[in-house]
PDB file of C-alpha atoms in Angstrom:
ATOM      1  CA  UNK A   1      -0.654 -49.376 -28.524  1.00 40.00           C
ATOM      2  CA  UNK A   2      -3.627 -51.626 -28.902  1.00 41.00           C
ATOM      3  CA  UNK A   3      -6.153 -51.482 -31.659  1.00 40.00           C
ATOM      4  CA  UNK A   4      -9.882 -52.058 -31.288  1.00 40.00           C
ATOM      5  CA  UNK A   5     -10.865 -51.762 -34.924  1.00 42.00           C
ATOM      6  CA  UNK A   6      -9.519 -51.695 -38.459  1.00 43.00           C
ATOM      7  CA  UNK A   7      -9.011 -47.936 -38.756  1.00 46.00           C
ATOM      8  CA  UNK A   8      -7.296 -47.612 -35.355  1.00 53.00           C
ATOM      9  CA  UNK A   9      -4.676 -50.185 -36.265  1.00 55.00           C
ATOM     10  CA  UNK A  10      -3.887 -48.520 -39.561  1.00 62.00           C
ATOM     11  CA  UNK A  11      -3.702 -45.057 -38.001  1.00 63.00           C
ATOM     12  CA  UNK A  12      -1.839 -46.015 -34.817  1.00 68.00           C
ATOM     13  CA  UNK A  13       0.815 -48.016 -36.645  1.00 78.00           C
ATOM     14  CA  UNK A  14       2.803 -50.901 -35.158  1.00 85.00           C
ATOM     15  CA  UNK A  15       5.085 -51.218 -32.146  1.00 87.00           C
ATOM     16  CA  UNK A  16       8.111 -53.464 -32.547  1.00 89.00           C
ATOM     17  CA  UNK A  17       9.164 -54.802 -29.146  1.00 88.00           C
ATOM     18  CA  UNK A  18      12.304 -56.759 -30.048  1.00 86.00           C
ATOM     19  CA  UNK A  19      13.068 -60.301 -28.915  1.00 87.00           C
ATOM     20  CA  UNK A  20      10.513 -61.607 -26.401  1.00 86.00           C
ATOM     21  CA  UNK A  21      12.153 -63.116 -23.328  1.00 84.00           C
ATOM     22  CA  UNK A  22      15.488 -61.431 -24.023  1.00 85.00           C
ATOM     23  CA  UNK A  23      14.481 -57.807 -23.354  1.00 86.00           C
ATOM     24  CA  UNK A  24      17.078 -57.566 -20.558  1.00 87.00           C
ATOM     25  CA  UNK A  25      19.805 -58.406 -23.101  1.00 88.00           C
ATOM     26  CA  UNK A  26      18.726 -55.968 -25.838  1.00 91.00           C
ATOM     27  CA  UNK A  27      21.564 -53.485 -25.231  1.00 91.00           C
ATOM     28  CA  UNK A  28      24.151 -56.272 -25.165  1.00 92.00           C
ATOM     29  CA  UNK A  29      22.694 -57.895 -28.284  1.00 91.00           C
ATOM     30  CA  UNK A  30      22.901 -54.580 -30.113  1.00 92.00           C
ATOM     31  CA  UNK A  31      26.728 -54.632 -29.869  1.00 94.00           C
ATOM     32  CA  UNK A  32      27.394 -57.763 -31.995  1.00 94.00           C
ATOM     33  CA  UNK A  33      24.532 -56.948 -34.398  1.00 94.00           C
ATOM     34  CA  UNK A  34      25.774 -53.385 -34.904  1.00 95.00           C
ATOM     35  CA  UNK A  35      29.335 -54.673 -35.431  1.00 95.00           C
ATOM     36  CA  UNK A  36      28.170 -57.266 -37.975  1.00 94.00           C
ATOM     37  CA  UNK A  37      26.030 -54.682 -39.794  1.00 95.00           C
ATOM     38  CA  UNK A  38      28.920 -52.206 -40.099  1.00 95.00           C
ATOM     39  CA  UNK A  39      31.238 -55.027 -41.221  1.00 94.00           C
ATOM     40  CA  UNK A  40      28.735 -56.083 -43.904  1.00 94.00           C
ATOM     41  CA  UNK A  41      28.391 -52.498 -45.173  1.00 95.00           C
ATOM     42  CA  UNK A  42      32.153 -51.970 -45.305  1.00 93.00           C
ATOM     43  CA  UNK A  43      32.983 -55.410 -46.738  1.00 92.00           C
ATOM     44  CA  UNK A  44      30.348 -55.373 -49.473  1.00 93.00           C
ATOM     45  CA  UNK A  45      31.065 -51.732 -50.394  1.00 93.00           C
ATOM     46  CA  UNK A  46      34.764 -52.572 -50.831  1.00 90.00           C
ATOM     47  CA  UNK A  47      33.863 -55.664 -52.874  1.00 91.00           C
ATOM     48  CA  UNK A  48      31.568 -53.645 -55.177  1.00 92.00           C
ATOM     49  CA  UNK A  49      34.197 -50.901 -55.602  1.00 90.00           C
ATOM     50  CA  UNK A  50      36.938 -53.448 -56.399  1.00 89.00           C
ATOM     51  CA  UNK A  51      34.798 -55.188 -59.039  1.00 90.00           C
ATOM     52  CA  UNK A  52      33.642 -51.912 -60.642  1.00 90.00           C
ATOM     53  CA  UNK A  53      37.092 -50.285 -60.652  1.00 87.00           C
ATOM     54  CA  UNK A  54      39.074 -53.233 -62.061  1.00 84.00           C
ATOM     55  CA  UNK A  55      38.476 -54.000 -65.766  1.00 85.00           C
ATOM     56  CA  UNK A  56      39.946 -57.489 -65.257  1.00 83.00           C
ATOM     57  CA  UNK A  57      36.974 -58.294 -62.999  1.00 83.00           C
ATOM     58  CA  UNK A  58      34.305 -57.299 -65.531  1.00 86.00           C
ATOM     59  CA  UNK A  59      33.446 -60.953 -66.111  1.00 88.00           C
ATOM     60  CA  UNK A  60      30.046 -62.627 -65.548  1.00 90.00           C
ATOM     61  CA  UNK A  61      31.137 -64.337 -62.311  1.00 88.00           C
ATOM     62  CA  UNK A  62      32.200 -61.040 -60.724  1.00 89.00           C
ATOM     63  CA  UNK A  63      29.247 -59.100 -62.138  1.00 92.00           C
ATOM     64  CA  UNK A  64      26.920 -61.580 -60.388  1.00 92.00           C
ATOM     65  CA  UNK A  65      29.033 -61.247 -57.245  1.00 91.00           C
ATOM     66  CA  UNK A  66      28.628 -57.453 -57.298  1.00 92.00           C
ATOM     67  CA  UNK A  67      24.843 -57.959 -57.674  1.00 94.00           C
ATOM     68  CA  UNK A  68      24.878 -60.277 -54.646  1.00 92.00           C
ATOM     69  CA  UNK A  69      26.869 -57.738 -52.628  1.00 93.00           C
ATOM     70  CA  UNK A  70      24.419 -54.954 -53.584  1.00 94.00           C
ATOM     71  CA  UNK A  71      21.394 -57.086 -52.610  1.00 93.00           C
ATOM     72  CA  UNK A  72      23.121 -58.022 -49.316  1.00 92.00           C
ATOM     73  CA  UNK A  73      23.722 -54.363 -48.420  1.00 94.00           C
ATOM     74  CA  UNK A  74      20.081 -53.497 -49.140  1.00 94.00           C
ATOM     75  CA  UNK A  75      18.753 -56.551 -47.252  1.00 92.00           C
ATOM     76  CA  UNK A  76      20.742 -55.840 -44.083  1.00 93.00           C
ATOM     77  CA  UNK A  77      19.940 -52.106 -44.343  1.00 94.00           C
ATOM     78  CA  UNK A  78      16.208 -52.803 -44.632  1.00 93.00           C
ATOM     79  CA  UNK A  79      16.272 -54.627 -41.277  1.00 92.00           C
ATOM     80  CA  UNK A  80      19.216 -53.724 -39.039  1.00 93.00           C
ATOM     81  CA  UNK A  81      18.616 -49.969 -38.421  1.00 91.00           C
ATOM     82  CA  UNK A  82      15.072 -50.739 -37.198  1.00 90.00           C
ATOM     83  CA  UNK A  83      16.314 -53.701 -35.160  1.00 91.00           C
ATOM     84  CA  UNK A  84      19.075 -51.634 -33.529  1.00 92.00           C
ATOM     85  CA  UNK A  85      16.609 -48.831 -32.743  1.00 90.00           C
ATOM     86  CA  UNK A  86      14.393 -51.419 -31.033  1.00 90.00           C
ATOM     87  CA  UNK A  87      17.345 -52.794 -29.039  1.00 91.00           C
ATOM     88  CA  UNK A  88      18.434 -49.325 -27.884  1.00 91.00           C
ATOM     89  CA  UNK A  89      15.007 -47.860 -27.093  1.00 86.00           C
ATOM     90  CA  UNK A  90      13.311 -51.020 -25.826  1.00 81.00           C
ATOM     91  CA  UNK A  91      10.671 -50.634 -28.559  1.00 82.00           C
ATOM     92  CA  UNK A  92      10.294 -48.922 -31.922  1.00 84.00           C
ATOM     93  CA  UNK A  93       7.184 -47.369 -33.486  1.00 87.00           C
ATOM     94  CA  UNK A  94       6.549 -47.703 -37.219  1.00 88.00           C
ATOM     95  CA  UNK A  95       3.530 -46.665 -39.271  1.00 88.00           C
ATOM     96  CA  UNK A  96       1.324 -49.411 -40.700  1.00 88.00           C
ATOM     97  CA  UNK A  97       2.256 -48.502 -44.297  1.00 89.00           C
ATOM     98  CA  UNK A  98       5.902 -48.243 -43.243  1.00 90.00           C
ATOM     99  CA  UNK A  99       5.640 -51.737 -41.770  1.00 91.00           C
ATOM    100  CA  UNK A 100       4.167 -53.082 -45.024  1.00 92.00           C
ATOM    101  CA  UNK A 101       6.904 -51.348 -47.029  1.00 93.00           C
ATOM    102  CA  UNK A 102       9.655 -52.817 -44.855  1.00 93.00           C
ATOM    103  CA  UNK A 103       8.058 -56.278 -45.104  1.00 92.00           C
ATOM    104  CA  UNK A 104       7.882 -56.033 -48.908  1.00 94.00           C
ATOM    105  CA  UNK A 105      11.528 -55.020 -49.334  1.00 94.00           C
ATOM    106  CA  UNK A 106      12.823 -57.657 -46.892  1.00 92.00           C
ATOM    107  CA  UNK A 107      11.063 -60.498 -48.735  1.00 91.00           C
ATOM    108  CA  UNK A 108      11.692 -58.959 -52.181  1.00 94.00           C
ATOM    109  CA  UNK A 109      15.453 -58.744 -51.522  1.00 93.00           C
ATOM    110  CA  UNK A 110      15.576 -62.226 -50.006  1.00 91.00           C
ATOM    111  CA  UNK A 111      13.985 -63.740 -53.154  1.00 93.00           C
ATOM    112  CA  UNK A 112      16.303 -61.612 -55.351  1.00 94.00           C
ATOM    113  CA  UNK A 113      19.336 -62.848 -53.340  1.00 92.00           C
ATOM    114  CA  UNK A 114      18.222 -66.427 -53.966  1.00 92.00           C
ATOM    115  CA  UNK A 115      17.863 -65.775 -57.708  1.00 94.00           C
ATOM    116  CA  UNK A 116      21.380 -64.283 -57.852  1.00 94.00           C
ATOM    117  CA  UNK A 117      22.817 -67.373 -56.117  1.00 92.00           C
ATOM    118  CA  UNK A 118      21.075 -69.494 -58.785  1.00 93.00           C
ATOM    119  CA  UNK A 119      22.574 -67.295 -61.518  1.00 94.00           C
ATOM    120  CA  UNK A 120      26.029 -67.768 -59.962  1.00 91.00           C
ATOM    121  CA  UNK A 121      25.506 -71.548 -59.935  1.00 90.00           C
ATOM    122  CA  UNK A 122      24.529 -71.381 -63.620  1.00 92.00           C
ATOM    123  CA  UNK A 123      27.673 -69.321 -64.313  1.00 91.00           C
ATOM    124  CA  UNK A 124      29.871 -71.999 -62.674  1.00 88.00           C
ATOM    125  CA  UNK A 125      27.992 -74.747 -64.536  1.00 89.00           C
ATOM    126  CA  UNK A 126      28.659 -73.134 -67.925  1.00 91.00           C
ATOM    127  CA  UNK A 127      32.295 -72.295 -67.013  1.00 86.00           C
ATOM    128  CA  UNK A 128      33.115 -75.874 -65.992  1.00 84.00           C
ATOM    129  CA  UNK A 129      30.789 -78.001 -68.145  1.00 84.00           C
ATOM    130  CA  UNK A 130      30.934 -75.917 -71.385  1.00 86.00           C
ATOM    131  CA  UNK A 131      34.061 -73.717 -71.097  1.00 84.00           C
ATOM    132  CA  UNK A 132      34.416 -73.209 -74.871  1.00 86.00           C
ATOM    133  CA  UNK A 133      30.890 -71.785 -75.110  1.00 89.00           C
ATOM    134  CA  UNK A 134      31.172 -69.641 -71.955  1.00 89.00           C
ATOM    135  CA  UNK A 135      31.732 -66.298 -73.723  1.00 88.00           C
ATOM    136  CA  UNK A 136      28.992 -67.077 -76.266  1.00 91.00           C
ATOM    137  CA  UNK A 137      26.388 -68.058 -73.652  1.00 91.00           C
ATOM    138  CA  UNK A 138      27.007 -65.489 -70.909  1.00 91.00           C
ATOM    139  CA  UNK A 139      27.096 -62.279 -72.919  1.00 91.00           C
ATOM    140  CA  UNK A 140      26.396 -58.884 -71.356  1.00 91.00           C
ATOM    141  CA  UNK A 141      22.916 -59.008 -72.909  1.00 93.00           C
ATOM    142  CA  UNK A 142      22.168 -62.370 -71.257  1.00 93.00           C
ATOM    143  CA  UNK A 143      23.455 -61.101 -67.889  1.00 94.00           C
ATOM    144  CA  UNK A 144      21.160 -58.095 -68.197  1.00 93.00           C
ATOM    145  CA  UNK A 145      18.197 -60.396 -68.939  1.00 95.00           C
ATOM    146  CA  UNK A 146      19.061 -62.593 -65.929  1.00 94.00           C
ATOM    147  CA  UNK A 147      19.180 -59.529 -63.644  1.00 94.00           C
ATOM    148  CA  UNK A 148      15.864 -58.255 -65.024  1.00 95.00           C
ATOM    149  CA  UNK A 149      14.266 -61.688 -64.611  1.00 95.00           C
ATOM    150  CA  UNK A 150      15.509 -61.959 -61.002  1.00 94.00           C
ATOM    151  CA  UNK A 151      14.027 -58.587 -60.045  1.00 94.00           C
ATOM    152  CA  UNK A 152      10.782 -59.180 -61.977  1.00 95.00           C
ATOM    153  CA  UNK A 153      10.252 -62.565 -60.352  1.00 94.00           C
ATOM    154  CA  UNK A 154      10.853 -61.131 -56.871  1.00 94.00           C
ATOM    155  CA  UNK A 155       8.360 -58.339 -57.513  1.00 95.00           C
ATOM    156  CA  UNK A 156       5.686 -60.660 -58.986  1.00 94.00           C
ATOM    157  CA  UNK A 157       6.005 -63.104 -56.065  1.00 92.00           C
ATOM    158  CA  UNK A 158       5.989 -60.527 -53.250  1.00 92.00           C
ATOM    159  CA  UNK A 159       3.618 -57.804 -54.524  1.00 92.00           C
ATOM    160  CA  UNK A 160       0.398 -59.826 -53.876  1.00 92.00           C
ATOM    161  CA  UNK A 161       1.369 -60.154 -50.195  1.00 92.00           C
ATOM    162  CA  UNK A 162       0.694 -56.416 -49.773  1.00 91.00           C
ATOM    163  CA  UNK A 163      -2.924 -56.894 -50.908  1.00 91.00           C
ATOM    164  CA  UNK A 164      -3.298 -60.052 -48.814  1.00 91.00           C
ATOM    165  CA  UNK A 165      -2.321 -58.020 -45.736  1.00 90.00           C
ATOM    166  CA  UNK A 166      -4.348 -54.931 -46.697  1.00 88.00           C
ATOM    167  CA  UNK A 167      -7.553 -56.977 -47.065  1.00 87.00           C
ATOM    168  CA  UNK A 168      -7.390 -58.218 -43.448  1.00 86.00           C
ATOM    169  CA  UNK A 169      -9.403 -56.654 -40.623  1.00 85.00           C
ATOM    170  CA  UNK A 170      -7.194 -55.585 -37.708  1.00 83.00           C
ATOM    171  CA  UNK A 171      -8.847 -55.529 -34.308  1.00 77.00           C
ATOM    172  CA  UNK A 172      -6.509 -57.210 -31.834  1.00 66.00           C
ATOM    173  CA  UNK A 173      -3.269 -55.391 -31.155  1.00 74.00           C
ATOM    174  CA  UNK A 174      -0.559 -53.621 -33.100  1.00 82.00           C
ATOM    175  CA  UNK A 175       2.293 -54.902 -30.931  1.00 86.00           C
ATOM    176  CA  UNK A 176       4.703 -57.051 -32.984  1.00 86.00           C
ATOM    177  CA  UNK A 177       7.089 -59.100 -30.842  1.00 84.00           C
ATOM    178  CA  UNK A 178       9.902 -58.835 -33.393  1.00 87.00           C
ATOM    179  CA  UNK A 179      12.720 -56.499 -34.424  1.00 88.00           C
ATOM    180  CA  UNK A 180      11.307 -55.859 -37.911  1.00 89.00           C
ATOM    181  CA  UNK A 181       8.090 -56.334 -39.884  1.00 89.00           C
ATOM    182  CA  UNK A 182       7.585 -59.546 -41.826  1.00 86.00           C
ATOM    183  CA  UNK A 183       4.595 -61.126 -43.526  1.00 87.00           C
ATOM    184  CA  UNK A 184       3.324 -63.548 -40.882  1.00 83.00           C
ATOM    185  CA  UNK A 185       4.130 -61.146 -38.042  1.00 83.00           C
ATOM    186  CA  UNK A 186       1.761 -58.551 -39.556  1.00 87.00           C
ATOM    187  CA  UNK A 187      -0.866 -61.150 -40.513  1.00 87.00           C
ATOM    188  CA  UNK A 188      -1.064 -62.402 -36.922  1.00 84.00           C
ATOM    189  CA  UNK A 189      -2.171 -58.938 -35.765  1.00 85.00           C
ATOM    190  CA  UNK A 190      -5.454 -59.544 -37.595  1.00 85.00           C
ATOM    191  CA  UNK A 191      -8.671 -61.029 -36.260  1.00 83.00           C
ATOM    192  CA  UNK A 192      -9.552 -62.278 -39.771  1.00 84.00           C
ATOM    193  CA  UNK A 193      -8.844 -65.734 -41.143  1.00 85.00           C
ATOM    194  CA  UNK A 194      -5.174 -65.687 -42.238  1.00 86.00           C
ATOM    195  CA  UNK A 195      -5.004 -69.194 -43.751  1.00 88.00           C
ATOM    196  CA  UNK A 196      -4.593 -67.673 -47.249  1.00 91.00           C
ATOM    197  CA  UNK A 197      -1.607 -65.658 -45.996  1.00 89.00           C
ATOM    198  CA  UNK A 198      -0.055 -68.750 -44.415  1.00 86.00           C
ATOM    199  CA  UNK A 199      -0.381 -70.874 -47.550  1.00 89.00           C
ATOM    200  CA  UNK A 200       0.596 -68.044 -49.910  1.00 90.00           C
ATOM    201  CA  UNK A 201       3.745 -67.389 -47.867  1.00 86.00           C
ATOM    202  CA  UNK A 202       4.644 -71.074 -47.905  1.00 84.00           C
ATOM    203  CA  UNK A 203       3.913 -71.403 -51.633  1.00 88.00           C
ATOM    204  CA  UNK A 204       5.994 -68.280 -52.379  1.00 88.00           C
ATOM    205  CA  UNK A 205       8.932 -69.704 -50.392  1.00 83.00           C
ATOM    206  CA  UNK A 206       8.725 -73.105 -52.107  1.00 83.00           C
ATOM    207  CA  UNK A 207       8.236 -71.740 -55.636  1.00 85.00           C
ATOM    208  CA  UNK A 208      11.072 -69.211 -55.333  1.00 88.00           C
ATOM    209  CA  UNK A 209      13.809 -70.278 -52.913  1.00 87.00           C
ATOM    210  CA  UNK A 210      12.686 -73.925 -52.866  1.00 87.00           C
ATOM    211  CA  UNK A 211      12.869 -74.155 -56.654  1.00 91.00           C
ATOM    212  CA  UNK A 212      16.196 -72.273 -56.653  1.00 92.00           C
ATOM    213  CA  UNK A 213      17.689 -74.788 -54.194  1.00 91.00           C
ATOM    214  CA  UNK A 214      16.653 -77.712 -56.434  1.00 92.00           C
ATOM    215  CA  UNK A 215      18.128 -76.042 -59.552  1.00 93.00           C
ATOM    216  CA  UNK A 216      21.343 -75.146 -57.684  1.00 92.00           C
ATOM    217  CA  UNK A 217      21.658 -78.761 -56.481  1.00 91.00           C
ATOM    218  CA  UNK A 218      21.170 -80.042 -60.059  1.00 92.00           C
ATOM    219  CA  UNK A 219      23.805 -77.565 -61.331  1.00 90.00           C
ATOM    220  CA  UNK A 220      26.337 -78.705 -58.750  1.00 88.00           C
ATOM    221  CA  UNK A 221      25.643 -82.381 -59.425  1.00 89.00           C
ATOM    222  CA  UNK A 222      26.620 -81.740 -63.077  1.00 88.00           C
ATOM    223  CA  UNK A 223      29.570 -79.571 -61.987  1.00 86.00           C
ATOM    224  CA  UNK A 224      30.979 -82.259 -59.656  1.00 85.00           C
ATOM    225  CA  UNK A 225      30.610 -84.913 -62.341  1.00 85.00           C
ATOM    226  CA  UNK A 226      32.447 -82.677 -64.843  1.00 82.00           C
ATOM    227  CA  UNK A 227      35.185 -81.760 -62.309  1.00 80.00           C
ATOM    228  CA  UNK A 228      36.123 -85.406 -61.704  1.00 78.00           C
ATOM    229  CA  UNK A 229      36.554 -85.874 -65.452  1.00 76.00           C
ATOM    230  CA  UNK A 230      39.064 -83.000 -65.702  1.00 72.00           C
ATOM    231  CA  UNK A 231      42.480 -84.317 -66.836  1.00 73.00           C
ATOM    232  CA  UNK A 232      44.814 -82.661 -64.290  1.00 73.00           C
ATOM    233  CA  UNK A 233      44.722 -82.562 -60.489  1.00 76.00           C
ATOM    234  CA  UNK A 234      45.509 -78.819 -60.588  1.00 75.00           C
ATOM    235  CA  UNK A 235      42.472 -78.105 -62.789  1.00 70.00           C
ATOM    236  CA  UNK A 236      40.243 -80.161 -60.463  1.00 73.00           C
ATOM    237  CA  UNK A 237      41.616 -78.356 -57.404  1.00 77.00           C
ATOM    238  CA  UNK A 238      41.074 -74.912 -58.953  1.00 72.00           C
ATOM    239  CA  UNK A 239      37.503 -75.740 -60.006  1.00 72.00           C
ATOM    240  CA  UNK A 240      36.615 -77.180 -56.587  1.00 74.00           C
ATOM    241  CA  UNK A 241      38.146 -74.148 -54.830  1.00 74.00           C
ATOM    242  CA  UNK A 242      36.066 -71.691 -56.861  1.00 70.00           C
ATOM    243  CA  UNK A 243      32.904 -73.728 -56.337  1.00 77.00           C
ATOM    244  CA  UNK A 244      33.734 -74.197 -52.637  1.00 77.00           C
ATOM    245  CA  UNK A 245      33.397 -70.451 -52.028  1.00 75.00           C
ATOM    246  CA  UNK A 246      30.003 -70.427 -53.696  1.00 79.00           C
ATOM    247  CA  UNK A 247      28.788 -73.501 -51.771  1.00 82.00           C
ATOM    248  CA  UNK A 248      29.805 -71.864 -48.455  1.00 81.00           C
ATOM    249  CA  UNK A 249      27.786 -68.752 -49.349  1.00 82.00           C
ATOM    250  CA  UNK A 250      24.784 -70.877 -50.413  1.00 85.00           C
ATOM    251  CA  UNK A 251      24.788 -72.836 -47.141  1.00 84.00           C
ATOM    252  CA  UNK A 252      25.161 -69.643 -45.080  1.00 82.00           C
ATOM    253  CA  UNK A 253      22.193 -68.101 -46.868  1.00 83.00           C
ATOM    254  CA  UNK A 254      19.728 -70.984 -47.108  1.00 84.00           C
ATOM    255  CA  UNK A 255      20.131 -73.037 -43.921  1.00 82.00           C
ATOM    256  CA  UNK A 256      19.212 -70.381 -41.296  1.00 77.00           C
ATOM    257  CA  UNK A 257      16.667 -68.738 -43.608  1.00 73.00           C
ATOM    258  CA  UNK A 258      14.737 -71.924 -44.387  1.00 73.00           C
ATOM    259  CA  UNK A 259      14.919 -73.084 -40.774  1.00 74.00           C
ATOM    260  CA  UNK A 260      13.454 -69.743 -39.724  1.00 69.00           C
ATOM    261  CA  UNK A 261      10.653 -69.884 -42.344  1.00 67.00           C
ATOM    262  CA  UNK A 262       9.523 -73.433 -41.475  1.00 68.00           C
ATOM    263  CA  UNK A 263      10.076 -73.151 -37.719  1.00 67.00           C
ATOM    264  CA  UNK A 264       7.969 -69.965 -37.642  1.00 62.00           C
ATOM    265  CA  UNK A 265       5.057 -71.696 -39.383  1.00 62.00           C
ATOM    266  CA  UNK A 266       5.211 -75.225 -37.968  1.00 63.00           C
ATOM    267  CA  UNK A 267       7.495 -75.275 -34.922  1.00 58.00           C
ATOM    268  CA  UNK A 268       5.830 -72.701 -32.699  1.00 59.00           C
ATOM    269  CA  UNK A 269       5.042 -75.220 -29.965  1.00 66.00           C
ATOM    270  CA  UNK A 270       8.502 -76.751 -29.777  1.00 72.00           C
ATOM    271  CA  UNK A 271      10.952 -73.951 -30.601  1.00 75.00           C
ATOM    272  CA  UNK A 272      11.070 -70.878 -28.313  1.00 79.00           C
ATOM    273  CA  UNK A 273       9.968 -67.634 -29.998  1.00 79.00           C
ATOM    274  CA  UNK A 274      13.273 -65.887 -29.224  1.00 81.00           C
ATOM    275  CA  UNK A 275      15.112 -68.578 -31.252  1.00 82.00           C
ATOM    276  CA  UNK A 276      12.963 -67.756 -34.334  1.00 80.00           C
ATOM    277  CA  UNK A 277      13.635 -64.035 -34.013  1.00 84.00           C
ATOM    278  CA  UNK A 278      17.357 -64.383 -33.315  1.00 85.00           C
ATOM    279  CA  UNK A 279      17.683 -66.591 -36.404  1.00 82.00           C
ATOM    280  CA  UNK A 280      15.660 -64.125 -38.492  1.00 82.00           C
ATOM    281  CA  UNK A 281      18.099 -61.367 -37.489  1.00 85.00           C
ATOM    282  CA  UNK A 282      21.155 -63.541 -38.033  1.00 85.00           C
ATOM    283  CA  UNK A 283      20.228 -64.621 -41.577  1.00 82.00           C
ATOM    284  CA  UNK A 284      19.919 -60.990 -42.731  1.00 87.00           C
ATOM    285  CA  UNK A 285      23.295 -59.954 -41.320  1.00 90.00           C
ATOM    286  CA  UNK A 286      25.685 -62.942 -41.152  1.00 88.00           C
ATOM    287  CA  UNK A 287      25.707 -63.923 -44.878  1.00 88.00           C
ATOM    288  CA  UNK A 288      26.170 -60.260 -45.970  1.00 90.00           C
ATOM    289  CA  UNK A 289      29.039 -59.939 -43.473  1.00 91.00           C
ATOM    290  CA  UNK A 290      30.808 -63.201 -44.448  1.00 88.00           C
ATOM    291  CA  UNK A 291      30.305 -63.182 -48.236  1.00 86.00           C
ATOM    292  CA  UNK A 292      33.042 -60.568 -48.917  1.00 87.00           C
ATOM    293  CA  UNK A 293      35.415 -62.435 -46.573  1.00 85.00           C
ATOM    294  CA  UNK A 294      34.746 -65.816 -48.223  1.00 83.00           C
ATOM    295  CA  UNK A 295      35.129 -64.474 -51.761  1.00 79.00           C
ATOM    296  CA  UNK A 296      37.920 -62.035 -50.892  1.00 74.00           C
ATOM    297  CA  UNK A 297      40.066 -64.631 -49.146  1.00 71.00           C
ATOM    298  CA  UNK A 298      39.389 -67.553 -51.492  1.00 71.00           C
ATOM    299  CA  UNK A 299      39.410 -65.698 -54.833  1.00 76.00           C
ATOM    300  CA  UNK A 300      42.874 -64.679 -56.002  1.00 77.00           C
ATOM    301  CA  UNK A 301      41.598 -62.244 -58.662  1.00 80.00           C
ATOM    302  CA  UNK A 302      39.593 -60.244 -56.110  1.00 83.00           C
ATOM    303  CA  UNK A 303      42.545 -60.067 -53.698  1.00 80.00           C
ATOM    304  CA  UNK A 304      44.803 -58.823 -56.493  1.00 80.00           C
ATOM    305  CA  UNK A 305      42.132 -56.368 -57.665  1.00 80.00           C
ATOM    306  CA  UNK A 306      41.765 -55.012 -54.122  1.00 79.00           C
ATOM    307  CA  UNK A 307      45.552 -54.519 -53.847  1.00 80.00           C
ATOM    308  CA  UNK A 308      45.615 -52.656 -57.173  1.00 82.00           C
ATOM    309  CA  UNK A 309      42.671 -50.474 -56.181  1.00 82.00           C
ATOM    310  CA  UNK A 310      44.183 -49.500 -52.829  1.00 80.00           C
ATOM    311  CA  UNK A 311      47.638 -48.922 -54.341  1.00 80.00           C
ATOM    312  CA  UNK A 312      46.045 -46.615 -56.954  1.00 75.00           C
ATOM    313  CA  UNK A 313      44.214 -44.742 -54.186  1.00 77.00           C
ATOM    314  CA  UNK A 314      47.510 -44.280 -52.294  1.00 73.00           C
ATOM    315  CA  UNK A 315      49.224 -43.004 -55.451  1.00 72.00           C
ATOM    316  CA  UNK A 316      46.393 -40.570 -56.204  1.00 69.00           C
ATOM    317  CA  UNK A 317      46.439 -39.239 -52.622  1.00 68.00           C
ATOM    318  CA  UNK A 318      50.165 -38.444 -53.008  1.00 64.00           C
TER     319      UNK A 318
END
């Protein structure tokens, strides 16, 4: 599927070819990725159901957690089915508009995920640094505004990328050596100057996730300072345990994602292409798979809520 002019590329669509250099392992790679995808769907669905069904979990911390689980399910679902199809068939055809749509939702959900992690850090900051004002600050109205702001910001940041890609002239090829469509992968199909796309993508990453990381770090600096001033060892241990779960999730989300973003733009000569693409696939499936485990195992209230939910289901079935 090669394109010789602008209209051909848009009509012919794009061909996703998977992970270059690892084509002989595609079928074997599909097994762990499919397993992780199913585990993320099951784990996050259970987590959402537990939080929604248990009135004791209708608190800001768990509401944000259910938002994170929902975004994780959508993020992995926007990528993994296409990736698995590519692994099983050897390649996967997608229309040009379909490719743009997939690209938009992948980046939109990634930025939304980042905003939710920031909201969760803010929740922990208020809970530990201003516990007496917690209920006054994080009302249901404020949570609704935070959710609206997170989605609005993601849309405002990612929507221009569609126009930046539409304006390009495509005359090279429509073969994308990847398992899903993403901004720079589509831009590199063009024979136009893509420097605006490169710098816009970098600016979008720095102004969204980069800014979120700084604000999360500031929140946790204040949290740690407040924790060490708590009077009892038990209170300090409980606060650190709750924050520990969140920090694990943050590290799982940001480290592979940011490495992938910067390596793709600046490390092309030194880092093999298959490493970029493997990482890109891992960061959309590993955090969604592990988040329910981390929170489920480390958070007593969620474990108890899950037990109550399943015991109620057993009673109802009888």
